Coordinates of C-alpha atoms (C1' of nucleotides) in Angstrom, one line a residue:
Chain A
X1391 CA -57.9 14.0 -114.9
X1392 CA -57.6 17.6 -116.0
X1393 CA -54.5 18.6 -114.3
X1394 CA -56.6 21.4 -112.8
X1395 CA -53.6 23.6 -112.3
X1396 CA -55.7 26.0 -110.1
X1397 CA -56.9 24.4 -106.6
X1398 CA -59.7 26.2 -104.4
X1399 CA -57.1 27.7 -102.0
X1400 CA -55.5 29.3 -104.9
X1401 CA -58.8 30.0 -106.4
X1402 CA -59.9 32.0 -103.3
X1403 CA -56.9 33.9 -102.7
X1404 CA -57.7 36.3 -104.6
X1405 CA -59.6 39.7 -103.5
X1406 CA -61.2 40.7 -107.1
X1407 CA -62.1 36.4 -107.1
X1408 CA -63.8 36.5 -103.3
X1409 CA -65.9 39.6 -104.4
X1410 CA -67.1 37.6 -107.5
X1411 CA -68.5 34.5 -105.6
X1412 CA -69.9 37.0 -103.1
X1413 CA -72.1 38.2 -106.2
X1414 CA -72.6 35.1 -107.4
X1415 CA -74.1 33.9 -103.9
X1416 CA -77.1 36.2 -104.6
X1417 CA -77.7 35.7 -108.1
X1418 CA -76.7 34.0 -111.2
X1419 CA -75.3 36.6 -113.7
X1420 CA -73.8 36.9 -117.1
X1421 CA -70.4 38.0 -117.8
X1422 CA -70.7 41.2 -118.6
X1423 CA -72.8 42.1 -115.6
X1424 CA -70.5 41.2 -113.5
X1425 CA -68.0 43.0 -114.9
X1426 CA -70.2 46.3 -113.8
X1427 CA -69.2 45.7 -110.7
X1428 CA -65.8 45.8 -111.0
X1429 CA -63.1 48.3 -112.8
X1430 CA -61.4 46.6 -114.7
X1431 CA -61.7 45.0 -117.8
X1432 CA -64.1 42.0 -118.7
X1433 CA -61.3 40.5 -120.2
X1434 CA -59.7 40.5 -116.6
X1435 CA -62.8 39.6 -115.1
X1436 CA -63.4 36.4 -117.6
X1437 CA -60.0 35.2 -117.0
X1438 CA -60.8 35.2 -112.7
X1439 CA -64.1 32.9 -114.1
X1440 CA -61.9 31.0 -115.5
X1441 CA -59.8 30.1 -112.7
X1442 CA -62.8 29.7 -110.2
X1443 CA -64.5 27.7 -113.3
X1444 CA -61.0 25.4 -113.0
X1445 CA -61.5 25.2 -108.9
X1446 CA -65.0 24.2 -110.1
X1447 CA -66.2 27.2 -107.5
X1448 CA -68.4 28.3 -110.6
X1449 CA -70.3 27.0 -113.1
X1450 CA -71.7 28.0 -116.8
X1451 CA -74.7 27.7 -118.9
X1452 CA -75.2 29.7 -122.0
X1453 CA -78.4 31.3 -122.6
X1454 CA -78.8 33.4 -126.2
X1455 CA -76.0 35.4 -126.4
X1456 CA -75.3 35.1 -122.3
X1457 CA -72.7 33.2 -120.7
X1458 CA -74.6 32.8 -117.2
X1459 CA -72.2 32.1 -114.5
X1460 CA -73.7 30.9 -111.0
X1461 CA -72.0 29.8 -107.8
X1462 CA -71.1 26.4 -106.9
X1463 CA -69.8 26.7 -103.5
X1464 CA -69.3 22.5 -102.8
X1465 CA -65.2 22.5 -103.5
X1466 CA -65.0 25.0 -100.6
X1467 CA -65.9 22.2 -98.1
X1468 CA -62.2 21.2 -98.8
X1469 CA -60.9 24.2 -96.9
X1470 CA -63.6 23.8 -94.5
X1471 CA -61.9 20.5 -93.6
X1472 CA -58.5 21.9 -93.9
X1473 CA -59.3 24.7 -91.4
X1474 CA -61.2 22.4 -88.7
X1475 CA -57.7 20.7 -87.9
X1476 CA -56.4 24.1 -86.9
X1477 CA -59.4 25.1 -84.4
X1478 CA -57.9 23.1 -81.5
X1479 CA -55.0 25.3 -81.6
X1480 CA -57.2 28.7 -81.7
X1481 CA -60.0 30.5 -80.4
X1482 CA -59.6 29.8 -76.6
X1483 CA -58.4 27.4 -74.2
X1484 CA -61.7 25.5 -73.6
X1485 CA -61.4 24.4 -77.1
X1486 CA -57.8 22.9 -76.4
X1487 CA -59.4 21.3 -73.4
X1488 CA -62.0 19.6 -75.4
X1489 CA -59.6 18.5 -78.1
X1490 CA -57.3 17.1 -75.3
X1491 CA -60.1 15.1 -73.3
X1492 CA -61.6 13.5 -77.0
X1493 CA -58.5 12.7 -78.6
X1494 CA -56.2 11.7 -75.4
X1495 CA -52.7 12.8 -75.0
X1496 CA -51.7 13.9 -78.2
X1497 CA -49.9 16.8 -80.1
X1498 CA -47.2 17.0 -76.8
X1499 CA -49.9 18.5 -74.9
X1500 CA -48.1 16.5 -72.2
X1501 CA -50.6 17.3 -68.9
X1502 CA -47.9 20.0 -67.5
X1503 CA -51.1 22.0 -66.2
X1504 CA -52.3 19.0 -64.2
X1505 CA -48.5 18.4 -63.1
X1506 CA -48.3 22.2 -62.3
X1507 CA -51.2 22.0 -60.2
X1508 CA -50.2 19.5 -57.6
X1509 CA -46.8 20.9 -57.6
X1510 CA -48.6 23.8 -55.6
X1511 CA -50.1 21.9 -53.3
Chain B
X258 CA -49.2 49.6 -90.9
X259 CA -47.0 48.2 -92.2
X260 CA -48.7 47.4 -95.7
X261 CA -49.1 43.8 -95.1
X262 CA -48.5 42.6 -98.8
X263 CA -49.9 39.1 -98.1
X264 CA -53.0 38.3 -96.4
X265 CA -53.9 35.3 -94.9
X266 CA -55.6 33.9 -98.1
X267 CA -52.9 34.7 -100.2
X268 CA -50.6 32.9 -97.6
X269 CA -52.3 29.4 -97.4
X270 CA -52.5 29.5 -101.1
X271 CA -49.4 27.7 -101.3
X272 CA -49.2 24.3 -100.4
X273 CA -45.8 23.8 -99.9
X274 CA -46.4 26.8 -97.4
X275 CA -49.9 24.6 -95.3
X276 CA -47.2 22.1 -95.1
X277 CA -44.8 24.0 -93.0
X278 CA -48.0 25.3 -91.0
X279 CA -49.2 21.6 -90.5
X280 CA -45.0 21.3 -89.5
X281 CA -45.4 23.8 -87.3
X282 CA -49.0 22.6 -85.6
X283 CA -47.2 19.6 -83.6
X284 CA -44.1 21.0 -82.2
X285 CA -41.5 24.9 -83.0
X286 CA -38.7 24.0 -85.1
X287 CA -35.7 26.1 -86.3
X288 CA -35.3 26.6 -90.0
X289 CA -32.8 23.9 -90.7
X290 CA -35.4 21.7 -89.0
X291 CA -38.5 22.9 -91.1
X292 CA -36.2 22.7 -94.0
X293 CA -35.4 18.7 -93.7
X294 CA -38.4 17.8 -94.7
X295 CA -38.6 19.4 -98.2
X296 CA -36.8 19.1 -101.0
X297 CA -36.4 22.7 -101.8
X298 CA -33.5 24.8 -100.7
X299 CA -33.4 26.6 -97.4
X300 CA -33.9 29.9 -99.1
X301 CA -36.6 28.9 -100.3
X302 CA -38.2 28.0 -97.2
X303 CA -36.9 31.1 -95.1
X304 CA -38.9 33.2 -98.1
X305 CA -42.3 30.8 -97.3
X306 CA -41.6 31.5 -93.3
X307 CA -41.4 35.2 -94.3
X308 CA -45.2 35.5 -95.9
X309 CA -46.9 33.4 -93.3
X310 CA -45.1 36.1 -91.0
X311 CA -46.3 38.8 -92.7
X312 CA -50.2 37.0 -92.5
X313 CA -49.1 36.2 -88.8
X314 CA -49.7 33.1 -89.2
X315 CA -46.1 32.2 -87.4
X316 CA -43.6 33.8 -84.9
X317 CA -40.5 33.6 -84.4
X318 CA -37.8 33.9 -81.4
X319 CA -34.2 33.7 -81.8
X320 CA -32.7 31.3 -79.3
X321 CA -28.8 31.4 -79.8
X322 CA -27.7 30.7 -83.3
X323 CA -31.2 29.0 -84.1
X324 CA -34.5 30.9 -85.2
X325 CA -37.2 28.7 -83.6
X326 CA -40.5 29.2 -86.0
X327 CA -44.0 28.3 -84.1
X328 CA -47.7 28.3 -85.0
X329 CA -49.6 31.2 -84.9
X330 CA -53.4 30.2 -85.9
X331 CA -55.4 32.8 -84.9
X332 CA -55.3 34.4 -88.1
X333 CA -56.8 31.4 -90.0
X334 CA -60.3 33.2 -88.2
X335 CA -60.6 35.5 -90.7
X336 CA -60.8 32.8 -93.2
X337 CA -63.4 30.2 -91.3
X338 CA -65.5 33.6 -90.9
X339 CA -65.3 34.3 -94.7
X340 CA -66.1 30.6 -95.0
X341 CA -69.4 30.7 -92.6
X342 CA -71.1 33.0 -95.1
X343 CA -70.9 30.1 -97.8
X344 CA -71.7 27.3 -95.5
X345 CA -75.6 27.7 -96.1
X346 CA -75.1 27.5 -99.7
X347 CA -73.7 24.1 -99.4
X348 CA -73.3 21.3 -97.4
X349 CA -76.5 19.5 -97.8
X350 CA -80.2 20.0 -97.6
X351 CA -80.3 19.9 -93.9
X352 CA -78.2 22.5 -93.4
X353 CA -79.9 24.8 -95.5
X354 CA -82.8 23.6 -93.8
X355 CA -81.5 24.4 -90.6
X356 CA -80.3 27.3 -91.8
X357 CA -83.9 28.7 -93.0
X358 CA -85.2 27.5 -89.6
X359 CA -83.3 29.3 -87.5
X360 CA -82.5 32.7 -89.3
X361 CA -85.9 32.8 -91.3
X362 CA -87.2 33.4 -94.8
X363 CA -83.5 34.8 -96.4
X364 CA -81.6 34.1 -99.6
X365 CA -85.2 33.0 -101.3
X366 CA -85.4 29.7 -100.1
X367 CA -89.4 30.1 -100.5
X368 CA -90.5 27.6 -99.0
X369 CA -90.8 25.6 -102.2
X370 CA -89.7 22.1 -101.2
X371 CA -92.9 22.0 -98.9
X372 CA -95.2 23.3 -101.8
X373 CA -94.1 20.1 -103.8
X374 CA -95.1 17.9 -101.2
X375 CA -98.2 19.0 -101.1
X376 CA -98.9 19.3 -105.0
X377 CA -97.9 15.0 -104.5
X378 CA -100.6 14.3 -102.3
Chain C
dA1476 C1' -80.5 43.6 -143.3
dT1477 C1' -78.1 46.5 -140.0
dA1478 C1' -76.7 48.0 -135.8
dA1479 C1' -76.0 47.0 -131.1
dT1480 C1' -74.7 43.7 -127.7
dA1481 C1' -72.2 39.8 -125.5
dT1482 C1' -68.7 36.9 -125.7
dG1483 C1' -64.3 34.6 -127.5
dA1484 C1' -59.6 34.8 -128.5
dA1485 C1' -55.0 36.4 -129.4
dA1486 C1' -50.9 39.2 -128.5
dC1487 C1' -48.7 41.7 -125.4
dC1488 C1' -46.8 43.7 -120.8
dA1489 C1' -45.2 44.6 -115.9
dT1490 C1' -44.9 42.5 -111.6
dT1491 C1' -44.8 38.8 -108.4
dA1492 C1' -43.9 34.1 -107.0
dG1493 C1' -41.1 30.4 -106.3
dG1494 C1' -37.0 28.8 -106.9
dT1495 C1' -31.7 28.7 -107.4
dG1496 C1' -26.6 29.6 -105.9
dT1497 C1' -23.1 32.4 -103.6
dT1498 C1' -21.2 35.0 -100.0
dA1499 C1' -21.1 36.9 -95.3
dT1500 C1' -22.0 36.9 -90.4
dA1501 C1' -23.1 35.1 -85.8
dT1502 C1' -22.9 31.3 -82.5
dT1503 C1' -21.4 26.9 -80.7
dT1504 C1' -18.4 23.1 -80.0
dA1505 C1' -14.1 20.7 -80.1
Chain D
dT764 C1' -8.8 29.6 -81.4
dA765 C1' -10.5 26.9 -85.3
dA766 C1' -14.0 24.4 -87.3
dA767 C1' -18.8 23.5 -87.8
dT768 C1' -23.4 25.1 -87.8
dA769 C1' -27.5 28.3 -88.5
dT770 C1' -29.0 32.0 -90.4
dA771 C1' -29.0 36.4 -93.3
dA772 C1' -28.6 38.9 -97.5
dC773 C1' -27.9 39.2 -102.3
dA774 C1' -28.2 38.6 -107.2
dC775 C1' -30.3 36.1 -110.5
dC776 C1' -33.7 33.1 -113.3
dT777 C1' -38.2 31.3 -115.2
dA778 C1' -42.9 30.9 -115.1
dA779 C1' -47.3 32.4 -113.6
dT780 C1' -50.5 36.5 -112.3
dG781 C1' -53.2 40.0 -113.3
dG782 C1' -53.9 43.2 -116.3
dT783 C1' -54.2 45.6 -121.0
dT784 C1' -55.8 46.4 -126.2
dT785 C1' -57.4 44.8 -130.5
dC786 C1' -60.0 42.0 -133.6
dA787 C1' -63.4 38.4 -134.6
dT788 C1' -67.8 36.0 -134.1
dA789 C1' -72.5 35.0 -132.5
dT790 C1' -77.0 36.6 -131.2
dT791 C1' -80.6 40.0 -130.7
dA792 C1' -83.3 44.1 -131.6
dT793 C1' -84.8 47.8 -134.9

DNA sequence: ATAATATGAAACCATTAGGTGTTATATTTA
DNA sequence: TAAATATAACACCTAATGGTTTCATATTAT
């Protein structure tokens, strides 16, 4: 169980966070090279490993005196998922079309365009 | 300007506050509305509404004494585009294969699942 | 063996987040 | 007009965030 107090979302809303998985996605790297890239303090920077080691967004291995962190980018299919239910609302109105005509008559969508229409003619 | 304190990451971090946007997905509601279905106080609620405003993730109109709240998505594009770059990393092996097919020899794939075959034979 | 390097761990600090309750103001409705 | 409703605006509280510095320990290189 774990209680895994820090989800993905949290995990990710971060700035200093994103820019670590972003280095992570080219290479694996120990702590303290990653901490070159940044200006703060490792201590800072192990404590954001942490947190996306908690959202299971990283992982660990230790080599000699290394602590090699690498990117595990699987837990961010969850807000992948999360996100797809709002595309039907977004982008443009072809998309709304094509959620309407699949799904049917949900979300009050109601057919007042169709309605409108004939009123006109 | 504005500043913009919180960013759309920072704003669906909460998940009391996706709630309220998944509220806000099927129909606009007024606050007293949004707040019936928690079990936190209406302050507390009005102070969510405030940072998905400031991510622009909602809008608001006053219509006589009520504040009607809808859903503004468009801002969630920022996070399915941050999202894209991480999709070849994960998924499953046919998406990185698809991936390498149609974008090329990046990220140093290497070819190496079609050496093994080869070394089998 | 010693010095340098990499990490772990603790104590501390300021600010923000997420929540509360109270009071005031605007708008309906009876 | 008076009562009820919907929201706004404060002041306040506790815990979590994001950061610091300092000290200890493990590993490697000279």
């Amino acid at each position: 169980m774990t209680a895994a107090k820090h989800d993905v979302f949290q995990a990710i809303a971060d700035p200093t966070r994103r820019e670590v998985l972003r280095l992570l996605s080219n290479e694996e790297m120990p702590i303290s090279k990653i901490t070159s890239y940044f200006s703060i303090s490792r201590t800072a920077i192990v404590k954001h490993l942490h947190i996306l080691a908690e959202a299971d967004l990283v992982q660990a291995k230790k080599q000699g005196r290394e602590k090699l962190y690498m990117l595990q980018p699987e837990p961010l299919n969850e807000v992948k998922e999360w996100l797809s239910y709002y595309e039907q609302f977004w982008n443009n109105k072809l998309s709304v079309l094509k959620h309407f005509v699949e799904e049917g008559e949900t979300q009050g969508l109601s057919l007042v365009e169709s309605k409108e229409k004939k009123r006109t003619t």
